[in-house]
mmCIF file of C-alpha atoms in Angstrom:
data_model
loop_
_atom_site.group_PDB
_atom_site.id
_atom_site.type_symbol
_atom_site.label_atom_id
_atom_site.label_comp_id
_atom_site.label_asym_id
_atom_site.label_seq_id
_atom_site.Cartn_x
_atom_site.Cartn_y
_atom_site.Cartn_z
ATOM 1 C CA UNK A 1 103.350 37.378 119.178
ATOM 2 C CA UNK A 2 105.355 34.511 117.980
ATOM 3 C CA UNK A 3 102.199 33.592 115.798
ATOM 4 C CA UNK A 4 102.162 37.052 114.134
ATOM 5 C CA UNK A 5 106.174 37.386 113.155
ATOM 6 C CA UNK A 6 105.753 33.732 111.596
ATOM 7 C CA UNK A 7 102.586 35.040 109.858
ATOM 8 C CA UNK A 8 104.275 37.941 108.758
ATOM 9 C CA UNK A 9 107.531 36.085 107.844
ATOM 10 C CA UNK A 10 105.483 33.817 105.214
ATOM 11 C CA UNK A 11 103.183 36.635 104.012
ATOM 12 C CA UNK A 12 106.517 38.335 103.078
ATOM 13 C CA UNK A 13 108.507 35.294 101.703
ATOM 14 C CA UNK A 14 105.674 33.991 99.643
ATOM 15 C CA UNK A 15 106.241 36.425 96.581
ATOM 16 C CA UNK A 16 109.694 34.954 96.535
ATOM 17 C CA UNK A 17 108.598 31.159 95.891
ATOM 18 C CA UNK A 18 106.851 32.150 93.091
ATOM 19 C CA UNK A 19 103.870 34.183 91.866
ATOM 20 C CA UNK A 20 102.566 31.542 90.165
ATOM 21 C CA UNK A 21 101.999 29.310 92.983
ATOM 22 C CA UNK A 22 101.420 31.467 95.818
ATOM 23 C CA UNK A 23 98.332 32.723 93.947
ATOM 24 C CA UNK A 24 97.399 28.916 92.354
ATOM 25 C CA UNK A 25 98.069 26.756 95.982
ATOM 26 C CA UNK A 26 95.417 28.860 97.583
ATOM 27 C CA UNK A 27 92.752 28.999 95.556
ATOM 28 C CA UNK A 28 93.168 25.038 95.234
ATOM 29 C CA UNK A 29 93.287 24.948 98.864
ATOM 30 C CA UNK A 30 90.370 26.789 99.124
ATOM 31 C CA UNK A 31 88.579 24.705 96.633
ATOM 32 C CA UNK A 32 89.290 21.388 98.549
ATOM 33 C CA UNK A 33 88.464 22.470 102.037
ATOM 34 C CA UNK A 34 85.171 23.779 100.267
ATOM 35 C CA UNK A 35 84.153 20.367 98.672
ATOM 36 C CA UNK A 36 85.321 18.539 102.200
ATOM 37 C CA UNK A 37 82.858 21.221 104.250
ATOM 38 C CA UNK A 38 79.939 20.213 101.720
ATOM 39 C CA UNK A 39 80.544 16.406 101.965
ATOM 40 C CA UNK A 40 81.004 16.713 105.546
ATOM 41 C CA UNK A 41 77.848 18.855 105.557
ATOM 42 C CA UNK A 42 76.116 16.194 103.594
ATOM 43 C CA UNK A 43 77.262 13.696 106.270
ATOM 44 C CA UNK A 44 76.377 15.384 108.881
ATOM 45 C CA UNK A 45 72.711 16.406 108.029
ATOM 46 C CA UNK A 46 72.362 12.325 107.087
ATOM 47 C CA UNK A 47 73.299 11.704 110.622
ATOM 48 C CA UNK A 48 71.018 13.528 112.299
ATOM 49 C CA UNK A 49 68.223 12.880 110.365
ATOM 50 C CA UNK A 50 68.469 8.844 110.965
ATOM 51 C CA UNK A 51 69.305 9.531 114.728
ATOM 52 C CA UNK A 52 65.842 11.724 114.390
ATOM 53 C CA UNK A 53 63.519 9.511 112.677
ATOM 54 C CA UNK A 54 65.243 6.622 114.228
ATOM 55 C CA UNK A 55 66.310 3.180 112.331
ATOM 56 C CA UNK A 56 63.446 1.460 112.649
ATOM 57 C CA UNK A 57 61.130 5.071 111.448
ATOM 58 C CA UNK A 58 59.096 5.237 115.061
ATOM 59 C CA UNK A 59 61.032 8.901 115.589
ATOM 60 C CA UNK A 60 62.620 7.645 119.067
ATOM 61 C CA UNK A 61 65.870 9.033 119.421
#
């Protein structure tokens, strides 16, 4: 419950900061956690495929 009256609290307060930013901050913070998900996606996929065909390319795990 605590969770929800905080949530509420800054959904409320947020106009007050400024429009400007409280539209501008998420959409940037959207944008970043985007680009991190497709690098770490990136990463990830690199990963598995060396663990899969294996260093030396004999496909042991």
């Amino acid at each position: 419950m605590t969770w929800l009256t905080t949530e509420l609290f800054a959904a409320s307060a947020a106009p007050a900061v400024g429009s400007r930013a409280s539209v501008v901050l998420p959409v940037v913070g959207e944008r970043v956690v985007g680009e991190m998900g497709r690098v770490l996606g990136l990463a990830l996929i690199a990963v598995l495929l060396v663990v899969l065909i294996g260093p030396a390319g004999t496909g042991t795990l």
